[in-house]
mmCIF file of C-alpha atoms in Angstrom:
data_model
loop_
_atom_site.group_PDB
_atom_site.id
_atom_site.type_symbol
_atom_site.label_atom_id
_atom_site.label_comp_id
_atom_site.label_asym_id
_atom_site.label_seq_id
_atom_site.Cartn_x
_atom_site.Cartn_y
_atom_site.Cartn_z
ATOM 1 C CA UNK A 1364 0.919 7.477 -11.828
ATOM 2 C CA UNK A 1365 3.863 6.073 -9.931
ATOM 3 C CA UNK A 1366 4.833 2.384 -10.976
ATOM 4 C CA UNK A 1367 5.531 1.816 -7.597
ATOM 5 C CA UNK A 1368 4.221 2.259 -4.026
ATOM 6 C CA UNK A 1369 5.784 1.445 -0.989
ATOM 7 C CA UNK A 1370 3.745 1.490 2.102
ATOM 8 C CA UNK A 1371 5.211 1.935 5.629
ATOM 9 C CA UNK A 1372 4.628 2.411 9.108
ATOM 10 C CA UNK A 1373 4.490 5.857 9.668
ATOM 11 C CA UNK A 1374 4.775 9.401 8.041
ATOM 12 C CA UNK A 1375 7.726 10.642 8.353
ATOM 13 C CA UNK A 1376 8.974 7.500 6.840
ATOM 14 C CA UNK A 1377 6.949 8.006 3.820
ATOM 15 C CA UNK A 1378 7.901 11.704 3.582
ATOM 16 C CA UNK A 1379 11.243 10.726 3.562
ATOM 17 C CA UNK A 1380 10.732 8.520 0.832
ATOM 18 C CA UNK A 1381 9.065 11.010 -1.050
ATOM 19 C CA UNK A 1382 11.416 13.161 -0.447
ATOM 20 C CA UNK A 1383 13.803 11.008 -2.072
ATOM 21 C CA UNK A 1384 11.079 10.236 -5.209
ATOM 22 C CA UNK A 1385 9.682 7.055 -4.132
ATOM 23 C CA UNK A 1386 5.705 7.328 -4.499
ATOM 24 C CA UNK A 1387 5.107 6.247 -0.816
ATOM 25 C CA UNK A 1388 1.598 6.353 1.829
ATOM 26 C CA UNK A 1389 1.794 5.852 5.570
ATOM 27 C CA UNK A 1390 -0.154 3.153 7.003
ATOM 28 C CA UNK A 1391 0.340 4.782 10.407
ATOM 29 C CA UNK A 1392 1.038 1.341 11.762
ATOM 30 C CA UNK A 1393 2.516 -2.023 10.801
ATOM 31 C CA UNK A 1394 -0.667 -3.719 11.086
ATOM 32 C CA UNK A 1395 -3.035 -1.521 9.255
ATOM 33 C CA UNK A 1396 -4.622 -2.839 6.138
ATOM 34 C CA UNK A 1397 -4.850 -0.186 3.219
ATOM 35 C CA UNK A 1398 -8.365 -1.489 2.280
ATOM 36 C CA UNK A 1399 -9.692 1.884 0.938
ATOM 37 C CA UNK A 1400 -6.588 3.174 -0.656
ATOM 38 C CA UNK A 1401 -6.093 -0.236 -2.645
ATOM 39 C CA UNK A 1402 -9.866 0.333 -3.838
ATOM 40 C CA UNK A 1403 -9.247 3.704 -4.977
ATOM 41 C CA UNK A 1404 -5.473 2.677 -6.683
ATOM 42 C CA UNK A 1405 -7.145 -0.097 -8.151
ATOM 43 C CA UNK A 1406 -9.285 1.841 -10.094
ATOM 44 C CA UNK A 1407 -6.631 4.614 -11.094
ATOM 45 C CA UNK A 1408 -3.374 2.108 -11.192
ATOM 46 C CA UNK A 1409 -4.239 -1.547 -11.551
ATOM 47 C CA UNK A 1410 -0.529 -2.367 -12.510
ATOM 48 C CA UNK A 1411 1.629 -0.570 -10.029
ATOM 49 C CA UNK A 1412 3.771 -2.749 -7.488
ATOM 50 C CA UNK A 1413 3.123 -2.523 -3.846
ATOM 51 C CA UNK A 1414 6.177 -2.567 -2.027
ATOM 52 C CA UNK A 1415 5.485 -2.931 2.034
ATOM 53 C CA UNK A 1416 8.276 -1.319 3.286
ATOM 54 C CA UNK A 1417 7.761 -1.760 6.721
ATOM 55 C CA UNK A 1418 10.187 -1.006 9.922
ATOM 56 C CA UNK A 1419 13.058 -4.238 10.041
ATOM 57 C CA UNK A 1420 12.318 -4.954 13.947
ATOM 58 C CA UNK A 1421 10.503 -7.917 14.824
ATOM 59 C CA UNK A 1422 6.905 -6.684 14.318
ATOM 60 C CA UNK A 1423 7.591 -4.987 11.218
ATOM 61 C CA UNK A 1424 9.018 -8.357 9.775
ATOM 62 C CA UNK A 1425 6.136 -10.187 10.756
ATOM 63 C CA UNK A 1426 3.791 -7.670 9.197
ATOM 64 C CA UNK A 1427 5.399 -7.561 6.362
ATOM 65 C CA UNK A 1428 5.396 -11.037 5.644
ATOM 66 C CA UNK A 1429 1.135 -10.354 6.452
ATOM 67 C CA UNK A 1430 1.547 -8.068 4.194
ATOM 68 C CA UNK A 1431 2.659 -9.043 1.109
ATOM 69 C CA UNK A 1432 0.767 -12.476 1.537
ATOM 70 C CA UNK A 1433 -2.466 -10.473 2.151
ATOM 71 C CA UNK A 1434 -1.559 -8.192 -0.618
ATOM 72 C CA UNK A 1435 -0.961 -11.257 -2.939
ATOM 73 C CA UNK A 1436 -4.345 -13.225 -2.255
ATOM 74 C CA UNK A 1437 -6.078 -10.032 -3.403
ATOM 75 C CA UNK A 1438 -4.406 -10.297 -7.015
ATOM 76 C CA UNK A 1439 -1.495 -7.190 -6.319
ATOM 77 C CA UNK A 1440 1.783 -7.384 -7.541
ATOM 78 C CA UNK A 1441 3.248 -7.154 -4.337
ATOM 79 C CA UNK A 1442 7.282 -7.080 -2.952
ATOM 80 C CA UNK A 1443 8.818 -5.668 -0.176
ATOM 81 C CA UNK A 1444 11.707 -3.479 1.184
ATOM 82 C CA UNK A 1445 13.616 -3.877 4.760
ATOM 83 C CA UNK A 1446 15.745 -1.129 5.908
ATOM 84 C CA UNK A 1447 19.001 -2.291 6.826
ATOM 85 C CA UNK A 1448 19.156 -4.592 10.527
ATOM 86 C CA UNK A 1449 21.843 -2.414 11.526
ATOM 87 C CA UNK A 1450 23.209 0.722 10.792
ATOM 88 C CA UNK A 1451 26.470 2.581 12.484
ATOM 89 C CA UNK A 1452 25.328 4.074 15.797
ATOM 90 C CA UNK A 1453 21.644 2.870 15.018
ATOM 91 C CA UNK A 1454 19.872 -0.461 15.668
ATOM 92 C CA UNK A 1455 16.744 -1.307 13.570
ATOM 93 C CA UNK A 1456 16.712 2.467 11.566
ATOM 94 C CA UNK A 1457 13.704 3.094 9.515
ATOM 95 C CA UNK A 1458 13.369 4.851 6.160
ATOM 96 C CA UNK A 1459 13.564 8.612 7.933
ATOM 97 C CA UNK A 1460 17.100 7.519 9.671
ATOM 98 C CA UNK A 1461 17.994 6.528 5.969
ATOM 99 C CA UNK A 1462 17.154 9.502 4.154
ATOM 100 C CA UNK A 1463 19.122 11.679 7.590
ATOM 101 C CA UNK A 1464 21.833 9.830 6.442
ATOM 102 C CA UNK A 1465 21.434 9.881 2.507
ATOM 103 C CA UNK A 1466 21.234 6.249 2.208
ATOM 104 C CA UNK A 1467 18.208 6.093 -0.233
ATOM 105 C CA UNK A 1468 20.070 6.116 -3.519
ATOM 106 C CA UNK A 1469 18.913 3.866 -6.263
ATOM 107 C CA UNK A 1470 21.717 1.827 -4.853
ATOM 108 C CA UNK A 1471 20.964 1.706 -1.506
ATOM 109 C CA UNK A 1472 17.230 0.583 -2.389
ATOM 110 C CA UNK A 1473 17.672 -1.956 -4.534
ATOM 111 C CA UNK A 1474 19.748 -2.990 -1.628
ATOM 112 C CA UNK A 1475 16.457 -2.899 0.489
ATOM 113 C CA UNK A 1476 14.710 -4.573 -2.169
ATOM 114 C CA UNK A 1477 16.901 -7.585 -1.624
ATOM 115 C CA UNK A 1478 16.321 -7.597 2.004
ATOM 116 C CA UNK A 1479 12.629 -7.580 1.127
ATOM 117 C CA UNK A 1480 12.926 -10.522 -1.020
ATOM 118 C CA UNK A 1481 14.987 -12.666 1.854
ATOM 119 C CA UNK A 1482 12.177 -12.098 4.730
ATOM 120 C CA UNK A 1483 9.157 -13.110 2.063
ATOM 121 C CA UNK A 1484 10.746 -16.063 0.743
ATOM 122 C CA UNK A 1485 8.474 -19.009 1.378
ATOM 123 C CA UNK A 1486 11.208 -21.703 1.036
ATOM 124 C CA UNK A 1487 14.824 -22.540 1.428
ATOM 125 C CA UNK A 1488 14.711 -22.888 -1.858
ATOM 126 C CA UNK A 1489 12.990 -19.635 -2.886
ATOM 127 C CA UNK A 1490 15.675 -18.048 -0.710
ATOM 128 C CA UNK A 1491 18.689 -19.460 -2.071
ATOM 129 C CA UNK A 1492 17.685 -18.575 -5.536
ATOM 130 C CA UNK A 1493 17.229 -14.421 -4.228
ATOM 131 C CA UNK A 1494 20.659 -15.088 -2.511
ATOM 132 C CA UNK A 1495 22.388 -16.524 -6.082
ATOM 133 C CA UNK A 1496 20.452 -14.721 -7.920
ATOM 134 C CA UNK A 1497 21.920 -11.181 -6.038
ATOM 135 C CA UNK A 1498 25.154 -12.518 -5.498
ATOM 136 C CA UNK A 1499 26.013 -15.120 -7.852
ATOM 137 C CA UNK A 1500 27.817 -17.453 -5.333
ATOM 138 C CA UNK A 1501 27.953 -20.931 -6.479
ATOM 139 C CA UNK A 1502 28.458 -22.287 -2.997
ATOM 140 C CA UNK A 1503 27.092 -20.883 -0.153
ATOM 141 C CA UNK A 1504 25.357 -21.131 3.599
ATOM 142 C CA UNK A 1505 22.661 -19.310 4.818
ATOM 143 C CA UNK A 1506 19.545 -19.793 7.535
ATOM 144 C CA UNK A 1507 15.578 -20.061 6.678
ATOM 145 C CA UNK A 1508 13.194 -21.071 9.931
ATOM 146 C CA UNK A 1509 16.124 -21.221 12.361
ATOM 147 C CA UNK A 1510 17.618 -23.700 10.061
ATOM 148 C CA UNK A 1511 20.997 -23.754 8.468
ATOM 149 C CA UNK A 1512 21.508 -24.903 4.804
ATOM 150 C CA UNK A 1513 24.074 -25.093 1.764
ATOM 151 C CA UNK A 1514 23.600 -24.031 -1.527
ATOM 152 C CA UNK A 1515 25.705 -25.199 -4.135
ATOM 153 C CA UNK A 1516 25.138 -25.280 -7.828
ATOM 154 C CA UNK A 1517 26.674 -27.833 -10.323
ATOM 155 C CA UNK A 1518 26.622 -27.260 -13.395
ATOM 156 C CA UNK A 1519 27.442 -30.606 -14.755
ATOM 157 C CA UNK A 1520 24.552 -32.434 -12.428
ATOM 158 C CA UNK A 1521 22.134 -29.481 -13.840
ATOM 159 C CA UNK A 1522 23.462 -30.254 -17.750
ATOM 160 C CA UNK A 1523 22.708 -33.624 -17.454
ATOM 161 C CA UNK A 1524 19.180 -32.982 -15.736
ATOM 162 C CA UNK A 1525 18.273 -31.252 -18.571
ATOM 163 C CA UNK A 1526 19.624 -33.398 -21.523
ATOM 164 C CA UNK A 1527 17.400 -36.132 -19.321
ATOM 165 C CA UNK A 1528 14.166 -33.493 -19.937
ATOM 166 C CA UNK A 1529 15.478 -33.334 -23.537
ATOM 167 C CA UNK A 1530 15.622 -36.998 -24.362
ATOM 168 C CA UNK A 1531 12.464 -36.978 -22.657
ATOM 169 C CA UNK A 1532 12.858 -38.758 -19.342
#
């Protein structure tokens, strides 16, 4: 049993996972819901991670998000993958352009992994953490809901936040 599963829009896309060794099913469409396949994994692998790893254009992002949030309510340890936005001579290339190109390394994936984490993060907040968390910046802008904001961590404000906890304020 594979730890993990990602799920994507269409076959060749999961064959070229597979190809690559990532346990992967075809949901022949972004907005297909796996109901039967979930049943059956449930009863075979409870703990494996779903991973919707969807195409990165706009409909694909939006499933995604349906995804994961859909996959959540029903009690799955869910994350997701996005391909790359861009790619050299490619815009929006799914997983079968990546594995053309050899860019499904462990690598690359975890790279995709990231991406996944940016487009389901509920909050600024939740997004600045994957963003510091991946890169480590201290100080940094980025955009959530066609908003701009600035991360910035400090160190001394969070010290003496906690020694306030501590001395129990």
């Amino acid at each position: 049993t594979a730890p993990d599963i990602w799920l994507t829009e269409g076959i060749f896309d999961a064959l070229a996972l597979i190809e690559n060794g990532i346990a992967a099913v075809s949901l022949m469409s972004c907005s297909n819901f796996p109901t039967a396949f979930l049943a059956e994994l449930k009863e075979h692998n409870p703990e494996a991670i779903i991973v919707a790893a969807l195409d990165s254009d706009k409909a694909g992002q939006k499933h995604t998000k349906k995804l994961v949030g859909r996959l959540h309510s029903e009690k799955w340890n869910a994350v997701a993958a996005q391909p790359p936005f861009k790619l050299k001579g490619l815009s929006t290339p799914d997983w079968n352009d990546l594995h053309q190109r050899e860019r499904l390394t462990d690598a690359n994936t975890n790279q995709y992994l990231h991406y996944g984490s940016l487009l389901t993060a509920k909050t600024a907040t939740d997004k600045a953490m994957v963003i510091h968390a991946h890169s480590r910046k201290q100080l940094f802008l980025f955009d959530c809901d066609n908003r701009l904001f600035q991360f910035k961590l400090d160190f001394e404000r969070y010290e003496r936040a906690m020694r306030n906890l501590d001395d129990g304020e």
